[in-house]
PDB file of C-alpha atoms in Angstrom:
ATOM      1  CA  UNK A   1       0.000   0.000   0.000  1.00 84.00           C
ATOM      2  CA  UNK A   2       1.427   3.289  -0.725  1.00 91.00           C
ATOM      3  CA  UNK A   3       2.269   6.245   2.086  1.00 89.00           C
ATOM      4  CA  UNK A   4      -0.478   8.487   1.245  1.00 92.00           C
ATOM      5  CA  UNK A   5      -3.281   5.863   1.296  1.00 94.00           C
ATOM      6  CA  UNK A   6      -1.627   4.645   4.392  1.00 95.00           C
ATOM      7  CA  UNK A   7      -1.692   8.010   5.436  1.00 95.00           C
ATOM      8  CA  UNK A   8      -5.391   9.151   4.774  1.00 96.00           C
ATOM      9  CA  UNK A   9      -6.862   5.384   6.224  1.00 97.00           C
ATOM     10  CA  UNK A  10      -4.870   6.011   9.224  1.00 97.00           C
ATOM     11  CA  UNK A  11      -6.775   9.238   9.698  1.00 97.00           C
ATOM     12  CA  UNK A  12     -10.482   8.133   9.112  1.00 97.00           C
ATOM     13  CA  UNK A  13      -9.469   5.095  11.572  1.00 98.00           C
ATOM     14  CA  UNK A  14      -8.563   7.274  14.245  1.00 98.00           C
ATOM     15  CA  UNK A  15     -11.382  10.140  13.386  1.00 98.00           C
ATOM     16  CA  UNK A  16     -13.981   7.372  14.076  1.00 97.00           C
ATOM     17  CA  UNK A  17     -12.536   6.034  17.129  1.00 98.00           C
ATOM     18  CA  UNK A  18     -11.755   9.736  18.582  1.00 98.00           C
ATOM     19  CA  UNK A  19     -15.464  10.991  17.956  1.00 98.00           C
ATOM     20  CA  UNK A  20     -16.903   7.736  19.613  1.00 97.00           C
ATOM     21  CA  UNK A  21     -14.519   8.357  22.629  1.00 98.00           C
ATOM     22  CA  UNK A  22     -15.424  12.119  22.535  1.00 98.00           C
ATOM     23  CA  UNK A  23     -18.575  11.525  22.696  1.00 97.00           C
ATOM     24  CA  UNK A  24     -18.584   9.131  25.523  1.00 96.00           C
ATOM     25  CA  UNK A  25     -16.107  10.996  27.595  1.00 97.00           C
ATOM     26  CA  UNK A  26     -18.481  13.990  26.876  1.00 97.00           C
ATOM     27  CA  UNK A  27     -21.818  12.365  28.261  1.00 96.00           C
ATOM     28  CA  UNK A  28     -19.836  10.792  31.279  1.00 96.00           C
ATOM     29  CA  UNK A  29     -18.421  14.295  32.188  1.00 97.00           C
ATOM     30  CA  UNK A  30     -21.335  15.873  31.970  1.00 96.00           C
ATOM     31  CA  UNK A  31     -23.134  13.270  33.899  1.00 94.00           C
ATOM     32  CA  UNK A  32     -25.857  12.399  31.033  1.00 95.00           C
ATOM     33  CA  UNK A  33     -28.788  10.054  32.672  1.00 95.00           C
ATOM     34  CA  UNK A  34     -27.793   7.644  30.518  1.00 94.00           C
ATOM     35  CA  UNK A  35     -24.294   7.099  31.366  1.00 94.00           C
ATOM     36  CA  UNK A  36     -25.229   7.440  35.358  1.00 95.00           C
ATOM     37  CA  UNK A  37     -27.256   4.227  35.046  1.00 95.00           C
ATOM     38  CA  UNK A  38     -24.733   2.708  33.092  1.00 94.00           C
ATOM     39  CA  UNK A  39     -22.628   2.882  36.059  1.00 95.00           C
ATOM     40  CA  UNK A  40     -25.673   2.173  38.851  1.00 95.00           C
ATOM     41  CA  UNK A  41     -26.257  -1.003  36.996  1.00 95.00           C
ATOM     42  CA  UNK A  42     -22.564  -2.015  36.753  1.00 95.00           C
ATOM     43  CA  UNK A  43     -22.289  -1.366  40.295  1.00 94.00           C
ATOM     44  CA  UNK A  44     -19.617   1.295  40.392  1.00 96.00           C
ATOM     45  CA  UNK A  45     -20.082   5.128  42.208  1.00 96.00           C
ATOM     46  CA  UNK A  46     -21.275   7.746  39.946  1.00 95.00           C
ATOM     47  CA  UNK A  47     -18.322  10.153  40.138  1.00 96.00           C
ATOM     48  CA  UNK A  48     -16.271   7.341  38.596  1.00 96.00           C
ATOM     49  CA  UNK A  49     -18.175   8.809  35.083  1.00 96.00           C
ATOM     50  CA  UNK A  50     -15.947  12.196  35.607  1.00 96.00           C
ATOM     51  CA  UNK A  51     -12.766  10.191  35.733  1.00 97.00           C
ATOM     52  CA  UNK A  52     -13.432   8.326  33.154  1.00 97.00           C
ATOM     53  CA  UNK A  53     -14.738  10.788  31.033  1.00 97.00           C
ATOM     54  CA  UNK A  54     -11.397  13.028  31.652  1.00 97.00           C
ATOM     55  CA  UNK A  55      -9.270  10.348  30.767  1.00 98.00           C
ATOM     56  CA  UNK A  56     -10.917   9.832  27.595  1.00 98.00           C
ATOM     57  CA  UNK A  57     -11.397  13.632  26.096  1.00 98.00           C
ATOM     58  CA  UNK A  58      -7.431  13.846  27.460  1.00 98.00           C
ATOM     59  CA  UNK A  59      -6.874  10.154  25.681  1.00 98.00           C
ATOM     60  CA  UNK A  60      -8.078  12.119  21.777  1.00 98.00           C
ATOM     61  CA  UNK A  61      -5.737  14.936  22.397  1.00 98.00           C
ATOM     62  CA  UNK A  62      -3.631  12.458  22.984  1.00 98.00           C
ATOM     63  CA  UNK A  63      -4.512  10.465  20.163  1.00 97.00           C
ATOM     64  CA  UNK A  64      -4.921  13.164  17.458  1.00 97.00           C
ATOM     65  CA  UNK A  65      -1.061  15.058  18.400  1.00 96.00           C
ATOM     66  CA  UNK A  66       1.495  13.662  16.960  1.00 90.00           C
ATOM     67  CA  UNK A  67       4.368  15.554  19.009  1.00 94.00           C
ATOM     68  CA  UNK A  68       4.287  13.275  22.428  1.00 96.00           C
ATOM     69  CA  UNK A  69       4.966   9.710  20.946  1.00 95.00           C
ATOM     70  CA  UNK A  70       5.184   8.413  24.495  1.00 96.00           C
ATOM     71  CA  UNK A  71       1.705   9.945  25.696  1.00 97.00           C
ATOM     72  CA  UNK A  72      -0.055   9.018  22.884  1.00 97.00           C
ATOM     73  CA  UNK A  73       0.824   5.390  23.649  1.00 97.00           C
ATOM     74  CA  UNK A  74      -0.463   5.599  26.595  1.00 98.00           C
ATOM     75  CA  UNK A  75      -3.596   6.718  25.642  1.00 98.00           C
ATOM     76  CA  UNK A  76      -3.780   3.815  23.603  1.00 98.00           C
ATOM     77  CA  UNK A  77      -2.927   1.699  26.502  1.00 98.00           C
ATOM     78  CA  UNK A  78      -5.067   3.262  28.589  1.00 98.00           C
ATOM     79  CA  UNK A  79      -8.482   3.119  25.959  1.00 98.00           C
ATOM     80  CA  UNK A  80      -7.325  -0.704  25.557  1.00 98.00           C
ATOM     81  CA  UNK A  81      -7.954  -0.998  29.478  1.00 97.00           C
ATOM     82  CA  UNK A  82     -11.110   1.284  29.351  1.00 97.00           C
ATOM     83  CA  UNK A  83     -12.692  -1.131  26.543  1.00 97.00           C
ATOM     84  CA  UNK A  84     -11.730  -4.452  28.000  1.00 97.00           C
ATOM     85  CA  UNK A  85     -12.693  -2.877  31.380  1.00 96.00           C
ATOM     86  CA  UNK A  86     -16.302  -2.273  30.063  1.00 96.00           C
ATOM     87  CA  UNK A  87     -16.423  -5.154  28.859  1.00 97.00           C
ATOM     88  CA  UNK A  88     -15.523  -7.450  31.862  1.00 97.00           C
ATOM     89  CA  UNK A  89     -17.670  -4.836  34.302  1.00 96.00           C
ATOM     90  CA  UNK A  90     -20.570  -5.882  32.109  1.00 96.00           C
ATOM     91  CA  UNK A  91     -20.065  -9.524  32.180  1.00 96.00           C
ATOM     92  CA  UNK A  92     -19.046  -9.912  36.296  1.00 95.00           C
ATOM     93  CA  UNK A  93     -22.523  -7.562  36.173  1.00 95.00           C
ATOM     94  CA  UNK A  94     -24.543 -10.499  34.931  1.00 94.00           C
ATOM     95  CA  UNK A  95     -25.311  -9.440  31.671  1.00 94.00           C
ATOM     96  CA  UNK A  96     -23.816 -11.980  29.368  1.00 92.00           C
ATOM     97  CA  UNK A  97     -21.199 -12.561  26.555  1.00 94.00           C
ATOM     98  CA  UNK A  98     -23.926 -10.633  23.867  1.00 95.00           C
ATOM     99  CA  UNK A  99     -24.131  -7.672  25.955  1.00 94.00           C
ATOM    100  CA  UNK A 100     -20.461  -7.084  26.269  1.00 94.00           C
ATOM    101  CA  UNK A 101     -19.395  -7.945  22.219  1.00 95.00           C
ATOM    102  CA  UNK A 102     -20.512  -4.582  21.431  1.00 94.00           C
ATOM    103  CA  UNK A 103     -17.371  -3.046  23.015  1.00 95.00           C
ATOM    104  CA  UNK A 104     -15.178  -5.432  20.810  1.00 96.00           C
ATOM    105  CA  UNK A 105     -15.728  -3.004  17.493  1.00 96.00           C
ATOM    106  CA  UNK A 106     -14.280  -0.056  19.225  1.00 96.00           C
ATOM    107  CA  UNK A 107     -11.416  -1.981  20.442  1.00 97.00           C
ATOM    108  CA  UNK A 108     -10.740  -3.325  16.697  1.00 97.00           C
ATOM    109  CA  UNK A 109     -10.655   0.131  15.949  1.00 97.00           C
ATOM    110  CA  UNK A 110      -8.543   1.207  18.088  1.00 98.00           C
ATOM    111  CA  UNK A 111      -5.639  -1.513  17.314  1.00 97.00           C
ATOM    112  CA  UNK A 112      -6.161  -0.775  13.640  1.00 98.00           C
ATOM    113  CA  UNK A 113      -5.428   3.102  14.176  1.00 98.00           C
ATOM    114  CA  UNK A 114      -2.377   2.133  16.589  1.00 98.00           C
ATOM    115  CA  UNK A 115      -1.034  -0.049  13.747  1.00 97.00           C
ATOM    116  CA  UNK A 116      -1.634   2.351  10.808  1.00 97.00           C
ATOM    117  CA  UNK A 117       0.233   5.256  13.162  1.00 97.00           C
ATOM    118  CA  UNK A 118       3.016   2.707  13.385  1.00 96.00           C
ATOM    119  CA  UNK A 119       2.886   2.429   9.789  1.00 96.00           C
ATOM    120  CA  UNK A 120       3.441   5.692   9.500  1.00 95.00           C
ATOM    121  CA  UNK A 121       6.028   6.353  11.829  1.00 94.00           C
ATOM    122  CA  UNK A 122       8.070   3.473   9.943  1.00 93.00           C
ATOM    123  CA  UNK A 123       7.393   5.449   6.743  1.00 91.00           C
ATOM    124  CA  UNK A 124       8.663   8.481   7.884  1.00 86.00           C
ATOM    125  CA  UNK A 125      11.949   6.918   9.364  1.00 85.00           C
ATOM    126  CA  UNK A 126      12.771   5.183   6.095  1.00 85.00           C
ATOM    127  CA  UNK A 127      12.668   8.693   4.364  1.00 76.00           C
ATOM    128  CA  UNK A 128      15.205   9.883   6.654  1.00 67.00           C
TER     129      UNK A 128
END
C-alpha cells in the first residue's frame, strides 16, 4: 500500500474512534442520565463517570497530536484498558457474553489506528 493511502486510512481510523470516545467521555463528564445508570447497573459510584470521562477527552488529544509519541501510547494503553474494562464490568454484572461484544468493534478500531500510526512512523523513518 502506498504512504499516502496509508496516510489518509490512518486518519479516518482514528477520526472514528476519537469521535466515539469524545462523545462518551463527553456524556460521562457531563453526567448524562444515561451514562449514570450505566454505572448504577454495573455497580460502580457515579463520580467514577468524571474520571473516566477526563481520561478519555485527554486520551483524543492524545490520540490526534502527533508531538508526544510516548503519551499518545499511553492513551492507547489506557483506551485498551477502558474497553476491555467495560467489557468485563458488564459480564461480572450479569449481563452476558452478547451484551459485552458490542465493546469489541471499538477496540478493533482502536488496534487498527495504533497499527496504521506505526505504519506511519516506519514510513517516515525510512525517508530519513
Amino acid at each position: 500500500m502506498k504512504p499516502k493511502t496509508i496516510r489518509i486510512i490512518y486518519w479516518i481510523v482514528t477520526i472514528l474512534f476519537s469521535l466515539a470516545m469524545l462523545f462518551s467521555g463527553i456524556t460521562e463528564v457531563l453526567q448524562i442520565e444515561q451514562a449514570k445508570e450505566v454505572m448504577k447497573h454495573l455497580g460502580y459510584p457515579i463520580y467514577v463517570n468524571m474520571i473516566i470521562g477526563t481520561a478519555k477527552l485527554l486520551g483524543v488529544i492524545a490520540i490526534l497530536q502527533w508531538k508526544f509519541k510516548t503519551i499518545k501510547e499511553w492513551a492507547y494503553a489506557g483506551f485498551t484498558i477502558d474497553i476491555i474494562g467495560a467489557a468485563a464490568s458488564i459480564l461480572f454484572a450479569g449481563d452476558g457474553i452478547l451484551m459485552a461484544l458490542p465493546t469489541a468493534p471499538f477496540l478493533i478500531v482502536m488496534f487498527a489506528s495504533y497499527f496504521l500510526w506505526k505504519k506511519v512512523e516506519q514510513q517516515k523513518k525510512a525517508k530519513l
